[in-house]
Tab-separated table of C-alpha atoms in Angstrom:
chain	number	residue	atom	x	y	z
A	1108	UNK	CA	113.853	62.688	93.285
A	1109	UNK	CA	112.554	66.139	92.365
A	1110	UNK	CA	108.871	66.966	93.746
A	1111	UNK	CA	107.636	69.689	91.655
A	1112	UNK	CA	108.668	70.277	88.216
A	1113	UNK	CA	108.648	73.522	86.335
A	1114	UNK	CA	110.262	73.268	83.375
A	1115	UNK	CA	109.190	75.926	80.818
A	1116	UNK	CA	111.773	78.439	79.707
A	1117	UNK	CA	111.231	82.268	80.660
A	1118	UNK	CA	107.958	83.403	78.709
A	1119	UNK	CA	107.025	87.174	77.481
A	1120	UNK	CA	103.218	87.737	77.683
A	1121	UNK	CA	101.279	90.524	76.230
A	1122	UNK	CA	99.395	93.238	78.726
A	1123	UNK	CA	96.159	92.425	79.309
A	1124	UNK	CA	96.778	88.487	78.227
A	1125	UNK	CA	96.027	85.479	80.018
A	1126	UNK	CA	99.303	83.394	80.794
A	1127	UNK	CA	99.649	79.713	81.833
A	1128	UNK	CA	102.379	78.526	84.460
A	1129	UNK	CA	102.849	74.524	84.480
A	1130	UNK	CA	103.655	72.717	87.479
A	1131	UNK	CA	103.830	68.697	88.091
A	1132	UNK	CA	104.453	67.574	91.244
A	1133	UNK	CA	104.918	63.827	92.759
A	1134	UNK	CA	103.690	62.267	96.116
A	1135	UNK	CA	102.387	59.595	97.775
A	1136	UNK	CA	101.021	61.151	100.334
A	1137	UNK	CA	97.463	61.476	100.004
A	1138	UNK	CA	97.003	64.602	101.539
A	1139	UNK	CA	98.980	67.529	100.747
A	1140	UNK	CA	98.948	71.420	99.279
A	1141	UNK	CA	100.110	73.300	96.610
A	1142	UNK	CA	101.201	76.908	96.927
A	1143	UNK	CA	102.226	79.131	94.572
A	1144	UNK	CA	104.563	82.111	94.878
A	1145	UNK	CA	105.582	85.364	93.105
A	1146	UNK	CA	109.361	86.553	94.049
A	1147	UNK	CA	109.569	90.111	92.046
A	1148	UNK	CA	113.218	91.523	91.038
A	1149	UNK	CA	113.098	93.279	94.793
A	1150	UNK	CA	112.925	89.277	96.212
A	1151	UNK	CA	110.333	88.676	98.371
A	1152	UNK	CA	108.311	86.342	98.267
A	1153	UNK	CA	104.716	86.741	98.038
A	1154	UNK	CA	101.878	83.944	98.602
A	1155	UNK	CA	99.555	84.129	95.675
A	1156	UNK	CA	97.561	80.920	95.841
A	1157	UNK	CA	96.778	77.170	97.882
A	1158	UNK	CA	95.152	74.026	96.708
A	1159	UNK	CA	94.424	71.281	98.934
A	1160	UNK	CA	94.548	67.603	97.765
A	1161	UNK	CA	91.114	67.133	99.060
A	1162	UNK	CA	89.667	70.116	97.306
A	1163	UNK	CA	86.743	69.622	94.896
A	1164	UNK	CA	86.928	72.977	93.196
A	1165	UNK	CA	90.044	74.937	91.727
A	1166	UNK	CA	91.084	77.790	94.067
A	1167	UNK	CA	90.975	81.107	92.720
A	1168	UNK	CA	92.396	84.634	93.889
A	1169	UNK	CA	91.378	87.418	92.207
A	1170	UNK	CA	93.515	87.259	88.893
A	1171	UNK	CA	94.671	84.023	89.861
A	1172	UNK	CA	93.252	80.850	89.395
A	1173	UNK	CA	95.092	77.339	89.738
A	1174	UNK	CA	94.200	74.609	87.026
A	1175	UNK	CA	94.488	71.439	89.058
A	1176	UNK	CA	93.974	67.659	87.724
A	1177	UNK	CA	94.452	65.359	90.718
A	1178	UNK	CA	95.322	62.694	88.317
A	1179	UNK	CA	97.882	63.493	86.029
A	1180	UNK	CA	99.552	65.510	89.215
A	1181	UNK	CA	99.772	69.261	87.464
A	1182	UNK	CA	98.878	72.366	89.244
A	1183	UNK	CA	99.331	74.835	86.920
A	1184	UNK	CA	98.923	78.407	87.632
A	1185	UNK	CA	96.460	80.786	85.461
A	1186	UNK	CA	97.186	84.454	85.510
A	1187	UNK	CA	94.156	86.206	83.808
A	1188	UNK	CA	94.138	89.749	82.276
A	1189	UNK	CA	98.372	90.041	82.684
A	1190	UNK	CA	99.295	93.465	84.107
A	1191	UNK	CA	103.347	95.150	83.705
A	1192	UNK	CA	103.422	94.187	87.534
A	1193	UNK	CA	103.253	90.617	87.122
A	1194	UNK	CA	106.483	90.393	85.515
A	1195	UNK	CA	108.179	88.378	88.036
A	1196	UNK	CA	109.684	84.481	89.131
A	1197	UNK	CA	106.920	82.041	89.750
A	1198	UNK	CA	107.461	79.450	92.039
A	1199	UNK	CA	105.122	76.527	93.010
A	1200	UNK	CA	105.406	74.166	95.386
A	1201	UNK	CA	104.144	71.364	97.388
A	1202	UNK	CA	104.045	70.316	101.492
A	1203	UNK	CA	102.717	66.531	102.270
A	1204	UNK	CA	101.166	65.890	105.180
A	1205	UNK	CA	103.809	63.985	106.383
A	1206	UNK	CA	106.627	65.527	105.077
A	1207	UNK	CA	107.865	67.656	108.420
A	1208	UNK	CA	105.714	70.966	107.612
A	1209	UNK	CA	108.281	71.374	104.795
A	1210	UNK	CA	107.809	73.266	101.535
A	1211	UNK	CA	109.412	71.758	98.561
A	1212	UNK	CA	109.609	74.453	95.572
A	1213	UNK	CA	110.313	74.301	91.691
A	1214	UNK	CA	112.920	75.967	89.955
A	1215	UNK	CA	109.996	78.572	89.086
A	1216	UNK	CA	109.063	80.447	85.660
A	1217	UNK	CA	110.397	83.481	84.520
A	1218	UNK	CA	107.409	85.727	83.393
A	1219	UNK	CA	107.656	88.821	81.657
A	1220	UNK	CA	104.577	91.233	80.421
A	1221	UNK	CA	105.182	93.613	77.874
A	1222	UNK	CA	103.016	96.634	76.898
B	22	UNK	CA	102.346	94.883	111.979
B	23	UNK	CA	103.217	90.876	112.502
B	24	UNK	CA	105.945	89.889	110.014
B	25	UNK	CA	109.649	88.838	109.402
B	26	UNK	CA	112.423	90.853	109.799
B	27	UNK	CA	115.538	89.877	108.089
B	28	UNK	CA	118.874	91.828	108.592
B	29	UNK	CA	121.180	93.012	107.024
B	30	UNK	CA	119.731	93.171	103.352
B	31	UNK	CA	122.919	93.055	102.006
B	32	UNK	CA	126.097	91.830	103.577
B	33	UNK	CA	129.364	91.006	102.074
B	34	UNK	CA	131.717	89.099	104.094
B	35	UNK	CA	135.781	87.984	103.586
B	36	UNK	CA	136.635	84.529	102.900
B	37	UNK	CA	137.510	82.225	105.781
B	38	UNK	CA	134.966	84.584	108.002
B	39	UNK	CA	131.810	83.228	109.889
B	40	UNK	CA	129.035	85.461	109.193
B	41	UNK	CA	125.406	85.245	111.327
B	42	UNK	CA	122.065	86.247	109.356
B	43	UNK	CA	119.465	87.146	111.649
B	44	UNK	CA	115.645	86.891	111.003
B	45	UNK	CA	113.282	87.706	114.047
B	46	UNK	CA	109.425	87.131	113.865
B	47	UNK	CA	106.656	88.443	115.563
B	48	UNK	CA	104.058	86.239	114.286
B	49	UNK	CA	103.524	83.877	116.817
B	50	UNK	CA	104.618	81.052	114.237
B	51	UNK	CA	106.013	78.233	115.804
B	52	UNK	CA	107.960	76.767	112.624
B	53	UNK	CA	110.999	78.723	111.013
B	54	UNK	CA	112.901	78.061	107.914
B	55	UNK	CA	116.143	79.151	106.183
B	56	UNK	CA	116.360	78.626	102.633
B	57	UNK	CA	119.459	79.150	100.032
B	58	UNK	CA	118.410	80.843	96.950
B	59	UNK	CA	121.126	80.946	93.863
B	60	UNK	CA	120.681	83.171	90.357
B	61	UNK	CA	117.889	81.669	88.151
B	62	UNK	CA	117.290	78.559	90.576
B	63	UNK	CA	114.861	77.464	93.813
B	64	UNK	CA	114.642	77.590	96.989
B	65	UNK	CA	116.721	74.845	98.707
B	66	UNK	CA	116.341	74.582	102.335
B	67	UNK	CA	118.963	74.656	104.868
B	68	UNK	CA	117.575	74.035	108.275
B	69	UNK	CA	114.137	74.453	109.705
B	70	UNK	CA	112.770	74.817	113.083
B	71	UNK	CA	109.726	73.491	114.465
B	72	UNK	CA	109.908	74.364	117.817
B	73	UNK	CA	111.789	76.036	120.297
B	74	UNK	CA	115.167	74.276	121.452
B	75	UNK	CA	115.159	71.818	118.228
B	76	UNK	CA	115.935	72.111	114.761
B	77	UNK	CA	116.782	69.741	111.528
B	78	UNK	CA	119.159	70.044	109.023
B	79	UNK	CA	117.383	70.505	105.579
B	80	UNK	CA	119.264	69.444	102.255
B	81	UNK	CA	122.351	71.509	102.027
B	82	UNK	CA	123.235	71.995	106.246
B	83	UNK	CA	126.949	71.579	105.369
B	84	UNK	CA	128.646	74.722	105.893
B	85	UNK	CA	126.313	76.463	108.522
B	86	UNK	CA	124.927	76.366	111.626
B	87	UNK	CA	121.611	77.486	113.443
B	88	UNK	CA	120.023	78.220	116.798
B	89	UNK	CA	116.760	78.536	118.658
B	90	UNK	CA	116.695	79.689	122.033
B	91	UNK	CA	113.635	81.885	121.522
B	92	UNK	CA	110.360	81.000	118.962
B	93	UNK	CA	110.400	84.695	117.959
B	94	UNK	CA	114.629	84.302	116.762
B	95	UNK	CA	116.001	81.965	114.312
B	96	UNK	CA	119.808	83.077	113.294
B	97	UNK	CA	121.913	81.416	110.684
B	98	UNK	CA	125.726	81.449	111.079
B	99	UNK	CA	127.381	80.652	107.403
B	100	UNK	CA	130.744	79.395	108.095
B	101	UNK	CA	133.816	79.416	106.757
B	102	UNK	CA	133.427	75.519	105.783
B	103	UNK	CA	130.744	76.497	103.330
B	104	UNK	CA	132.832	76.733	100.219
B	105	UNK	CA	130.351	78.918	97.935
B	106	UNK	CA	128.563	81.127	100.382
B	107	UNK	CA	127.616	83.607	97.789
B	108	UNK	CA	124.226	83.690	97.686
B	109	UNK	CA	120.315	85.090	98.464
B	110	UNK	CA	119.243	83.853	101.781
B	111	UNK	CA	114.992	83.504	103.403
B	112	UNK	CA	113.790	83.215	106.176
B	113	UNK	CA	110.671	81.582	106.416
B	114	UNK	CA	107.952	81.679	109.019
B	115	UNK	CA	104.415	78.791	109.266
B	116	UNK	CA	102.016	78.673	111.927
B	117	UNK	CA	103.169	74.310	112.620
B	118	UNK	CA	101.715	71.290	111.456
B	119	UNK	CA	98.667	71.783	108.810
B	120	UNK	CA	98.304	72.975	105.422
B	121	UNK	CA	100.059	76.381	105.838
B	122	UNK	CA	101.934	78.027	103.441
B	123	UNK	CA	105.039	80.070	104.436
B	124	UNK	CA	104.868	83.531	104.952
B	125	UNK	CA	108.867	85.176	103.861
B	126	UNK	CA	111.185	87.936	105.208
B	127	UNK	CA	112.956	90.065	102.194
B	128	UNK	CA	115.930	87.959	102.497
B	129	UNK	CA	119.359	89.052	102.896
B	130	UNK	CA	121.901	88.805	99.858
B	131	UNK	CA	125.182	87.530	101.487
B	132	UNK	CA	128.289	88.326	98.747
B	133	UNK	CA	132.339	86.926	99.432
B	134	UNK	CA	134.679	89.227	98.675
């Protein structure tokens, strides 16, 4: 069964926009993480943001700020005030406590900002 | 600087050839990952390493092979029993067990020609 679920098509935000990256996830295990990635055309992959299960508040990161709601299982990814250099893959994804230290990604979000 | 070094960027390889994709780290991380990434799609993970001496196939092992003789080395070999090799290929580094997130080399793009 699929544990994290991106599923919107590729989007095209305006500079200077705010943009909204959905992610759904599904575990039992009570304590786990969310990460979220940015993989540019070059292909790295760079570490933009972490959420704990046992968090109280929503992590932020400069520009980045992760909407998450324990409940319905979504950890969706905000990207305030969208720059040309955010035009990339997004990727989130999830490691369980007791899942073997292992990362299990989404098929990510194609973001593009135009000028 | 402590980070991942994956090599060659690009490779292309004949078919029927084994091929080895190296990634060396000099993080100190005891955990190492290869993942398989094709146009458009995820990562899917091949085999992962947790410590030295022991590793675990991941959801698509057919086809390749790994070692780990050293924690700072963590080579894939893509064989020629792989039937669609062609592909983007991390390597992934974490410090072990806790809520770490993986910290990636620049990935080598592996083409059959």
């Amino acid at each position: 069964a699929q544990k994290i679920t991106q599923t919107q098509p590729g989007m095209f935000v305006q500079e200077k926009e705010a943009v909204t990256l959905d992610c759904t996830y599904d575990t039992s295990d009570p304590s786990y993480g969310l990460f979220w990635y940015k993989q540019p055309s070059s292909g790295e992959m760079i570490f933009l943001i972490y959420q704990g299960s046992y968090d109280q508040q929503n992590a932020t990161e400069g520009r980045y700020s992760l909407n998450f709601q324990k409940a319905r299982k979504s950890a969706n990814l905000v990207i305030s005030a969208s720059q040309l250099g955010d035009s990339a893959m997004y990727f989130c994804a999830m490691r369980e406590e007791y899942g073997n230290n292992r990362l299990a990604f989404g098929k990510g979000n194609q973001v593009v900002v135009i000028p | 600087d402590g980070g991942i070094t994956q090599s060659p960027k690009y490779l292309f390889r004949k078919e029927g050839q084994n091929v080895t994709l190296s990634c060396e780290q000099n993080l100190n991380h005891d955990a190492m990952y290869w993942y398989r990434q094709d146009p458009g799609q995820g990562l899917r993970l091949i085999y992962y390493s947790q410590i030295v001496n022991d590793f675990q196939k991941g959801d698509i092992a057919e086809g390749y092979s790994v070692s780990r003789e050293k924690k700072e080395s963590f080579p894939l070999t893509v064989t020629s029993a792989q039937k669609n090799p062609t592909a983007f290929y991390l390597c992934a580094t974490s410090p072990g067990q806790g809520n770490y997130g993986y910290t990636f080399g620049s990935g080598t793009r592996l083409t059959v020609v």
